[in-house]
Amino acid sequence: MGLVYLFSLVVGLGILLVQIVSGGKGDADGGDGHDAGEGGGKDLAKDVSGKALATTGGTGASDLVAFFLSLRFWVFTLLGFGMSGSLLHFFALAGPVVIFVLAAGSGLSSGLFAQLAFRFVSQGSASTSADVTHAGGSVGRVLVPVGKDKVGKIRIVLKGQSVDLLARSDGEDIARGDHVLVEDVEGDVARVSRRPSELA
């Protein structure tokens, strides 16, 4: 059984590392505001809204099945099973049956905890994205220069949290570090203007 525990640990760890590496590249590729066009921004907004509805509205049997069929659930289950089983087995801390029961329980607990934790974080992220539509009137700071035909990025404070938004202006170019007033939010792109002197 020791090889089974080791195999589970290696497979789970390998899949997790692949996900971390590919996830990191995805964030880097998607982090530049210039890559997001007008159509892409609206599609992204629809996708976020759809995920929010799916996350908050799915309470039936299909949602439960999806929960247990998730790759994340099985990756962390394998990690918990493999790690606890390997430690108990190779240090001979218990008999084979007890080790298997403890390893299985540890694996399932790890999978459930990871799945619930990620779901909780996703719900919070989706609600923050939905609240962005009410960002009109906020004052923000330019991170990536914005202009009429140039999508940049700004940072605003929304409900006590710093939120980065794609942005464009209706007129002049606004340089990095300047402060802007959010006029409106269309999809996931904010329409901004230079901050009036009265709000300075």
Coordinates of N, CA and C in Angstrom, one line a residue:
M1 N 0.8 -1.2 0.0 CA 0.0 0.0 0.0 C 0.8 1.3 0.0
G2 N 2.1 1.1 0.5 CA 3.0 2.3 0.5 C 3.1 2.9 -0.9
L3 N 3.2 2.1 -1.9 CA 3.4 2.6 -3.3 C 2.1 3.3 -3.7
V4 N 1.0 2.9 -3.3 CA -0.3 3.5 -3.7 C -0.4 4.9 -3.1
Y5 N 0.0 5.0 -1.8 CA 0.1 6.3 -1.2 C 1.0 7.3 -1.9
L6 N 2.2 6.8 -2.2 CA 3.2 7.6 -2.8 C 2.7 8.0 -4.2
F7 N 2.1 7.1 -4.9 CA 1.6 7.4 -6.3 C 0.6 8.5 -6.2
S8 N -0.4 8.4 -5.3 CA -1.4 9.4 -5.1 C -0.8 10.7 -4.8
L9 N 0.2 10.8 -3.9 CA 0.9 12.0 -3.6 C 1.5 12.7 -4.8
V10 N 2.3 11.8 -5.6 CA 3.0 12.4 -6.7 C 2.0 12.9 -7.8
V11 N 0.9 12.1 -8.0 CA 0.0 12.5 -9.1 C -0.7 13.8 -8.6
G12 N -1.2 13.9 -7.4 CA -1.9 15.1 -6.9 C -1.0 16.3 -6.9
L13 N 0.3 16.1 -6.5 CA 1.2 17.2 -6.5 C 1.6 17.7 -7.9
G14 N 1.7 16.7 -8.8 CA 2.0 17.0 -10.2 C 0.9 17.8 -10.9
I15 N -0.3 17.4 -10.7 CA -1.4 18.1 -11.3 C -1.5 19.5 -10.7
L16 N -1.3 19.6 -9.4 CA -1.4 20.9 -8.7 C -0.3 21.9 -9.2
L17 N 0.9 21.4 -9.4 CA 2.0 22.2 -9.9 C 1.7 22.7 -11.4
V18 N 1.1 21.8 -12.2 CA 0.8 22.2 -13.6 C -0.3 23.2 -13.5
Q19 N -1.3 23.1 -12.7 CA -2.3 24.1 -12.6 C -1.8 25.5 -12.1
I20 N -0.9 25.4 -11.2 CA -0.3 26.7 -10.7 C 0.5 27.4 -11.8
V21 N 1.3 26.6 -12.5 CA 2.1 27.2 -13.6 C 1.2 27.7 -14.7
S22 N 0.3 27.0 -15.1 CA -0.6 27.4 -16.2 C -1.5 28.6 -15.7
G23 N -1.9 28.6 -14.4 CA -2.7 29.7 -13.9 C -1.9 30.9 -13.8
G24 N -0.7 30.8 -13.4 CA 0.2 32.0 -13.4 C 0.4 32.7 -14.7
K25 N 0.6 31.8 -15.8 CA 0.7 32.4 -17.1 C -0.5 33.1 -17.6
G26 N -1.7 32.5 -17.3 CA -2.9 33.0 -17.7 C -3.1 34.4 -17.1
D27 N -2.7 34.6 -15.8 CA -2.9 35.9 -15.1 C -2.0 36.9 -15.8
A28 N -0.8 36.4 -16.1 CA 0.2 37.4 -16.7 C -0.3 37.8 -18.1
D29 N -0.9 36.9 -18.9 CA -1.3 37.2 -20.2 C -2.5 38.1 -20.2
G30 N -3.4 37.9 -19.2 CA -4.6 38.7 -19.1 C -4.5 40.0 -18.3
G31 N -3.3 40.3 -17.8 CA -3.2 41.4 -16.9 C -3.1 42.7 -17.6
D32 N -2.7 42.8 -18.8 CA -2.5 44.1 -19.5 C -3.8 44.6 -20.1
G33 N -4.2 45.8 -19.7 CA -5.5 46.3 -20.1 C -5.5 46.5 -21.6
H34 N -4.4 46.7 -22.3 CA -4.4 47.0 -23.8 C -4.9 45.8 -24.6
D35 N -4.8 44.6 -24.0 CA -5.2 43.4 -24.7 C -6.7 43.2 -24.8
A36 N -7.5 43.9 -24.0 CA -8.9 43.8 -23.9 C -9.6 44.8 -24.8
G37 N -10.3 44.2 -25.9 CA -11.0 45.1 -26.8 C -12.4 45.3 -26.3
E38 N -13.2 46.1 -27.1 CA -14.5 46.4 -26.6 C -15.4 45.2 -26.5
G39 N -15.4 44.4 -27.6 CA -16.2 43.2 -27.5 C -15.8 42.2 -26.5
G40 N -14.5 42.1 -26.3 CA -14.0 41.1 -25.3 C -14.4 41.5 -23.9
G41 N -14.4 42.9 -23.6 CA -14.8 43.3 -22.3 C -16.2 43.0 -22.0
K42 N -17.1 43.1 -23.0 CA -18.5 42.8 -22.8 C -18.7 41.3 -22.6
D43 N -18.0 40.5 -23.4 CA -18.1 39.1 -23.2 C -17.6 38.7 -21.8
L44 N -16.5 39.3 -21.4 CA -16.0 39.0 -20.0 C -17.0 39.3 -19.0
A45 N -17.7 40.4 -19.1 CA -18.7 40.8 -18.1 C -19.9 39.8 -18.1
K46 N -20.3 39.4 -19.3 CA -21.4 38.4 -19.4 C -20.9 37.1 -18.7
D47 N -19.6 36.7 -19.0 CA -19.1 35.5 -18.4 C -19.1 35.5 -16.9
V48 N -18.6 36.7 -16.3 CA -18.6 36.8 -14.9 C -20.0 36.8 -14.3
S49 N -21.0 37.4 -15.0 CA -22.3 37.4 -14.5 C -22.9 36.0 -14.5
G50 N -22.6 35.3 -15.6 CA -23.0 33.9 -15.7 C -22.5 33.0 -14.6
K51 N -21.2 33.2 -14.3 CA -20.6 32.4 -13.2 C -21.2 32.8 -11.9
A52 N -21.5 34.1 -11.7 CA -22.1 34.5 -10.4 C -23.4 33.8 -10.2
L53 N -24.2 33.8 -11.3 CA -25.6 33.1 -11.2 C -25.4 31.7 -11.0
A54 N -24.5 31.0 -11.7 CA -24.3 29.6 -11.6 C -23.8 29.3 -10.2
T55 N -23.0 30.1 -9.6 CA -22.5 29.8 -8.2 C -23.5 30.0 -7.2
T56 N -24.3 31.1 -7.3 CA -25.3 31.4 -6.3 C -26.6 30.7 -6.5
G57 N -26.9 30.3 -7.7 CA -28.2 29.7 -8.0 C -28.3 28.2 -8.1
G58 N -27.1 27.5 -8.3 CA -27.2 26.1 -8.5 C -27.2 25.4 -7.1
T59 N -28.3 24.9 -6.7 CA -28.4 24.2 -5.5 C -29.0 22.8 -5.6
G60 N -29.2 22.3 -6.9 CA -29.8 21.0 -7.1 C -28.8 19.9 -7.1
A61 N -29.3 18.7 -7.6 CA -28.4 17.6 -7.7 C -27.3 17.8 -8.6
S62 N -27.5 18.5 -9.7 CA -26.4 18.7 -10.7 C -25.3 19.5 -10.1
D63 N -25.6 20.4 -9.2 CA -24.6 21.2 -8.5 C -23.8 20.3 -7.6
L64 N -24.4 19.4 -6.9 CA -23.7 18.5 -6.0 C -22.8 17.5 -6.8
V65 N -23.3 17.0 -7.9 CA -22.5 16.1 -8.8 C -21.3 16.9 -9.3
A66 N -21.5 18.2 -9.8 CA -20.4 19.0 -10.3 C -19.3 19.2 -9.2
F67 N -19.8 19.4 -7.9 CA -18.9 19.6 -6.8 C -18.0 18.4 -6.6
F68 N -18.5 17.2 -6.7 CA -17.6 16.0 -6.5 C -16.9 15.6 -7.8
L69 N -17.3 16.1 -8.9 CA -16.6 15.7 -10.2 C -15.5 16.8 -10.5
S70 N -15.4 17.8 -9.6 CA -14.4 18.9 -9.9 C -13.0 18.3 -9.8
L71 N -12.1 18.7 -10.7 CA -10.7 18.3 -10.7 C -10.1 18.8 -9.4
R72 N -10.4 20.0 -9.0 CA -9.8 20.5 -7.7 C -10.1 19.6 -6.5
F73 N -11.3 19.1 -6.5 CA -11.7 18.2 -5.3 C -10.8 17.0 -5.3
W74 N -10.6 16.4 -6.5 CA -9.9 15.1 -6.6 C -8.4 15.4 -6.4
V75 N -7.9 16.5 -6.9 CA -6.4 16.8 -6.7 C -6.1 16.9 -5.2
F76 N -6.9 17.7 -4.5 CA -6.6 17.8 -3.0 C -7.0 16.6 -2.2
T77 N -7.9 15.8 -2.7 CA -8.2 14.5 -2.1 C -7.0 13.6 -2.3
L78 N -6.4 13.5 -3.5 CA -5.2 12.7 -3.7 C -4.0 13.2 -2.8
L79 N -3.9 14.5 -2.7 CA -2.8 15.0 -1.9 C -2.9 14.6 -0.5
G80 N -4.2 14.8 0.1 CA -4.4 14.5 1.5 C -4.2 13.0 1.7
F81 N -4.8 12.2 0.8 CA -4.7 10.7 0.9 C -3.3 10.3 0.9
G82 N -2.5 10.8 -0.2 CA -1.2 10.3 -0.4 C -0.2 10.8 0.7
M83 N -0.4 12.0 1.2 CA 0.6 12.5 2.2 C 0.4 11.9 3.5
S84 N -0.9 11.8 4.0 CA -1.1 11.2 5.3 C -0.8 9.7 5.3
G85 N -1.2 9.0 4.2 CA -1.0 7.6 4.0 C 0.5 7.3 4.0
S86 N 1.3 8.1 3.3 CA 2.7 7.9 3.2 C 3.4 8.0 4.5
L87 N 3.0 9.1 5.2 CA 3.7 9.4 6.5 C 3.3 8.3 7.5
L88 N 2.0 7.9 7.6 CA 1.7 6.8 8.5 C 2.3 5.5 8.2
H89 N 2.3 5.2 6.9 CA 2.8 3.9 6.5 C 4.4 3.8 6.7
F90 N 5.1 4.7 6.2 CA 6.6 4.6 6.2 C 7.1 4.8 7.6
F91 N 6.4 5.5 8.5 CA 6.8 5.6 9.9 C 6.2 4.5 10.8
A92 N 5.4 3.6 10.1 CA 4.8 2.5 10.8 C 4.1 3.0 12.1
L93 N 3.2 4.0 12.0 CA 2.5 4.5 13.1 C 1.2 3.8 13.4
A94 N 0.7 2.9 12.5 CA -0.5 2.2 12.7 C -0.6 1.0 11.8
G95 N -1.6 0.2 12.0 CA -1.8 -1.0 11.1 C -2.3 -0.6 9.8
P96 N -2.2 -1.5 8.8 CA -2.6 -1.2 7.4 C -4.1 -0.7 7.3
V97 N -5.0 -1.3 8.0 CA -6.4 -0.9 7.9 C -6.6 0.5 8.5
V98 N -6.1 0.7 9.6 CA -6.2 2.0 10.3 C -5.6 3.1 9.4
I99 N -4.4 2.8 8.9 CA -3.7 3.8 8.0 C -4.6 4.1 6.8
F100 N -5.2 3.1 6.2 CA -6.1 3.4 5.0 C -7.3 4.2 5.4
V101 N -7.9 3.9 6.5 CA -9.1 4.6 6.9 C -8.7 6.1 7.2
L102 N -7.6 6.3 7.9 CA -7.2 7.6 8.3 C -6.8 8.4 7.0
A103 N -6.1 7.7 6.1 CA -5.7 8.4 4.8 C -6.9 8.8 4.0
A104 N -7.9 7.9 3.9 CA -9.1 8.2 3.1 C -9.8 9.3 3.7
G105 N -10.0 9.3 5.1 CA -10.7 10.4 5.7 C -9.9 11.7 5.5
S106 N -8.6 11.7 5.6 CA -7.8 12.9 5.5 C -8.0 13.4 4.0
G107 N -7.9 12.5 3.1 CA -8.1 12.9 1.7 C -9.4 13.6 1.4
L108 N -10.5 12.9 1.8 CA -11.8 13.5 1.5 C -12.0 14.8 2.2
S109 N -11.5 14.9 3.5 CA -11.6 16.2 4.2 C -10.8 17.3 3.5
S110 N -9.6 17.0 2.9 CA -8.8 17.9 2.2 C -9.6 18.4 0.9
G111 N -10.1 17.4 0.2 CA -10.9 17.8 -1.0 C -12.1 18.6 -0.7
L112 N -12.9 18.3 0.3 CA -14.0 19.1 0.7 C -13.7 20.5 1.1
F113 N -12.6 20.6 1.9 CA -12.2 21.9 2.4 C -11.7 22.8 1.3
A114 N -10.9 22.2 0.4 CA -10.4 23.0 -0.7 C -11.5 23.5 -1.6
Q115 N -12.4 22.6 -2.0 CA -13.5 22.9 -2.8 C -14.4 24.0 -2.2
L116 N -14.7 23.9 -0.9 CA -15.6 24.9 -0.3 C -14.8 26.2 -0.2
A117 N -13.5 26.2 0.1 CA -12.8 27.4 0.3 C -12.7 28.2 -1.1
F118 N -12.4 27.4 -2.2 CA -12.3 28.1 -3.5 C -13.7 28.6 -3.9
R119 N -14.8 27.9 -3.6 CA -16.1 28.3 -3.9 C -16.5 29.6 -3.2
F120 N -16.1 29.7 -1.9 CA -16.3 30.9 -1.1 C -15.6 32.1 -1.7
V121 N -14.3 31.9 -2.1 CA -13.5 33.0 -2.7 C -14.1 33.4 -4.0
S122 N -14.6 32.4 -4.8 CA -15.2 32.8 -6.1 C -16.5 33.6 -5.9
Q123 N -17.3 33.2 -4.9 CA -18.5 34.0 -4.7 C -18.2 35.4 -4.3
G124 N -17.2 35.6 -3.5 CA -16.8 37.0 -3.1 C -16.3 37.8 -4.3
S125 N -15.5 37.1 -5.2 CA -14.9 37.7 -6.3 C -16.1 38.1 -7.3
A126 N -17.0 37.2 -7.5 CA -18.1 37.5 -8.4 C -19.0 38.7 -7.9
S127 N -19.2 38.7 -6.6 CA -20.0 39.8 -6.0 C -19.3 41.1 -6.2
T128 N -18.0 41.1 -6.0 CA -17.2 42.4 -6.2 C -17.3 42.8 -7.7
S129 N -17.2 41.9 -8.6 CA -17.3 42.2 -10.0 C -18.7 42.8 -10.3
A130 N -19.7 42.2 -9.7 CA -21.1 42.7 -10.0 C -21.2 44.2 -9.4
D131 N -20.6 44.5 -8.2 CA -20.7 45.8 -7.6 C -20.0 46.9 -8.4
V132 N -19.1 46.5 -9.3 CA -18.3 47.4 -10.1 C -19.3 48.3 -11.0
T133 N -20.4 47.8 -11.3 CA -21.4 48.5 -12.1 C -21.9 49.8 -11.4
H134 N -21.7 49.8 -10.0 CA -22.1 50.9 -9.2 C -20.9 51.8 -8.9
A135 N -19.9 51.8 -9.7 CA -18.7 52.6 -9.4 C -18.7 54.0 -9.9
G136 N -19.8 54.3 -10.6 CA -19.9 55.7 -11.1 C -19.8 56.7 -10.0
G137 N -19.1 57.8 -10.2 CA -18.9 58.8 -9.2 C -17.7 58.6 -8.3
S138 N -17.0 57.5 -8.4 CA -15.8 57.2 -7.6 C -14.6 57.9 -8.2
V139 N -13.7 58.2 -7.4 CA -12.4 58.8 -7.8 C -11.3 57.8 -7.8
G140 N -10.6 57.7 -8.8 CA -9.5 56.7 -8.9 C -8.2 57.2 -9.4
R141 N -7.2 56.4 -9.4 CA -5.9 56.8 -9.9 C -5.5 55.9 -11.1
V142 N -4.9 56.5 -12.1 CA -4.6 55.8 -13.3 C -3.3 55.0 -13.1
L143 N -3.5 53.7 -13.5 CA -2.3 52.8 -13.4 C -1.7 52.6 -14.8
V144 N -2.5 52.5 -15.8 CA -2.0 52.5 -17.2 C -2.7 53.6 -18.0
P145 N -2.0 54.5 -18.7 CA -2.6 55.6 -19.3 C -3.9 55.3 -20.1
V146 N -4.8 56.2 -20.1 CA -6.1 56.0 -20.8 C -6.3 57.1 -21.8
G147 N -7.1 56.9 -22.7 CA -7.5 57.9 -23.7 C -8.8 57.5 -24.5
K148 N -9.1 58.3 -25.4 CA -10.4 58.0 -26.1 C -10.4 56.7 -26.9
D149 N -9.2 56.5 -27.6 CA -9.1 55.2 -28.3 C -8.1 54.3 -27.7
K150 N -7.8 54.5 -26.4 CA -6.8 53.7 -25.7 C -7.3 53.2 -24.4
V151 N -7.5 51.9 -24.3 CA -8.0 51.3 -23.0 C -6.8 51.2 -22.0
G152 N -7.0 51.8 -20.9 CA -6.0 51.7 -19.8 C -6.5 51.0 -18.6
K153 N -5.9 51.3 -17.5 CA -6.4 50.7 -16.2 C -6.3 51.7 -15.1
I154 N -7.4 51.7 -14.2 CA -7.4 52.6 -13.1 C -7.6 51.8 -11.8
R155 N -7.4 52.4 -10.7 CA -7.7 51.7 -9.4 C -8.6 52.6 -8.6
I156 N -9.7 52.0 -8.1 CA -10.6 52.8 -7.2 C -10.8 52.0 -5.9
V157 N -11.3 52.7 -4.9 CA -11.7 52.0 -3.7 C -13.2 51.8 -3.7
L158 N -13.6 50.6 -3.6 CA -15.0 50.2 -3.6 C -15.4 49.4 -2.4
K159 N -16.2 49.9 -1.6 CA -16.6 49.2 -0.3 C -15.4 48.8 0.5
G160 N -14.4 49.7 0.6 CA -13.3 49.4 1.4 C -12.2 48.5 0.7
Q161 N -12.4 48.1 -0.5 CA -11.5 47.3 -1.2 C -10.9 48.0 -2.4
S162 N -9.6 47.8 -2.7 CA -9.0 48.3 -3.9 C -9.4 47.5 -5.1
V163 N -10.0 48.1 -6.2 CA -10.5 47.4 -7.3 C -9.8 48.0 -8.6
D164 N -9.2 47.2 -9.4 CA -8.7 47.6 -10.7 C -9.7 47.5 -11.8
L165 N -9.8 48.5 -12.6 CA -10.8 48.5 -13.7 C -10.1 48.9 -15.0
L166 N -10.6 48.3 -16.1 CA -10.2 48.8 -17.4 C -10.9 50.1 -17.6
A167 N -10.3 51.1 -18.3 CA -10.9 52.4 -18.4 C -10.5 53.0 -19.7
R168 N -11.4 54.0 -20.2 CA -11.1 54.8 -21.3 C -11.7 56.2 -21.1
S169 N -11.2 57.2 -21.7 CA -11.8 58.5 -21.5 C -12.5 58.9 -22.8
D170 N -13.4 59.9 -22.7 CA -14.1 60.4 -23.9 C -13.3 61.5 -24.7
G171 N -12.2 62.0 -24.0 CA -11.5 63.1 -24.7 C -10.0 62.9 -24.6
E172 N -9.4 63.7 -23.7 CA -7.9 63.8 -23.7 C -7.3 62.5 -23.1
D173 N -6.0 62.4 -23.4 CA -5.3 61.3 -22.8 C -5.0 61.7 -21.3
I174 N -5.0 60.7 -20.5 CA -4.7 60.9 -19.0 C -3.6 60.0 -18.6
A175 N -2.5 60.6 -18.1 CA -1.3 59.9 -17.8 C -1.4 59.1 -16.6
R176 N -0.4 58.2 -16.4 CA -0.3 57.3 -15.2 C -0.1 58.2 -14.0
G177 N -0.8 57.9 -12.9 CA -0.6 58.6 -11.7 C -1.6 59.7 -11.5
D178 N -2.3 60.2 -12.6 CA -3.3 61.2 -12.5 C -4.6 60.6 -11.9
H179 N -5.3 61.5 -11.3 CA -6.6 61.1 -10.7 C -7.8 61.3 -11.6
V180 N -8.7 60.4 -11.6 CA -9.8 60.5 -12.6 C -11.1 60.3 -11.8
L181 N -12.2 60.8 -12.4 CA -13.6 60.6 -11.9 C -14.3 59.5 -12.8
V182 N -14.8 58.5 -12.2 CA -15.5 57.5 -13.0 C -16.9 58.0 -13.4
E183 N -17.2 58.2 -14.7 CA -18.4 58.8 -15.1 C -19.5 57.6 -15.2
D184 N -19.1 56.5 -15.7 CA -20.0 55.4 -15.9 C -19.2 54.1 -16.1
V185 N -19.8 53.0 -16.0 CA -19.2 51.7 -16.3 C -20.0 50.9 -17.3
E186 N -19.4 50.6 -18.4 CA -20.1 49.9 -19.5 C -19.4 48.5 -19.6
G187 N -20.2 47.4 -19.2 CA -19.6 46.1 -19.2 C -18.5 46.1 -18.1
D188 N -17.3 45.9 -18.5 CA -16.2 46.0 -17.5 C -15.2 47.1 -17.7
V189 N -15.6 48.0 -18.6 CA -14.8 49.2 -18.9 C -15.4 50.5 -18.4
A190 N -14.6 51.2 -17.6 CA -15.1 52.4 -17.0 C -14.8 53.6 -17.9
R191 N -15.8 54.5 -18.0 CA -15.6 55.7 -18.8 C -15.2 56.8 -17.8
V192 N -14.1 57.4 -18.0 CA -13.5 58.3 -17.0 C -13.2 59.7 -17.6
S193 N -13.1 60.7 -16.7 CA -12.6 62.0 -17.1 C -11.6 62.5 -16.0
R194 N -10.8 63.5 -16.3 CA -9.9 64.0 -15.3 C -10.6 64.5 -14.1
R195 N -10.1 64.3 -12.9 CA -10.8 64.7 -11.7 C -10.9 66.2 -11.6
P196 N -12.2 66.6 -11.3 CA -12.4 68.1 -11.2 C -11.6 68.6 -10.0
S197 N -11.2 69.9 -10.1 CA -10.4 70.5 -9.0 C -11.2 70.5 -7.7
E198 N -12.5 70.6 -7.7 CA -13.3 70.6 -6.5 C -13.2 69.4 -5.7
L199 N -12.8 68.3 -6.4 CA -12.7 67.0 -5.7 C -11.3 66.7 -5.2
A200 N -10.4 67.6 -5.5 CA -9.0 67.4 -5.1 C -8.8 67.4 -3.6

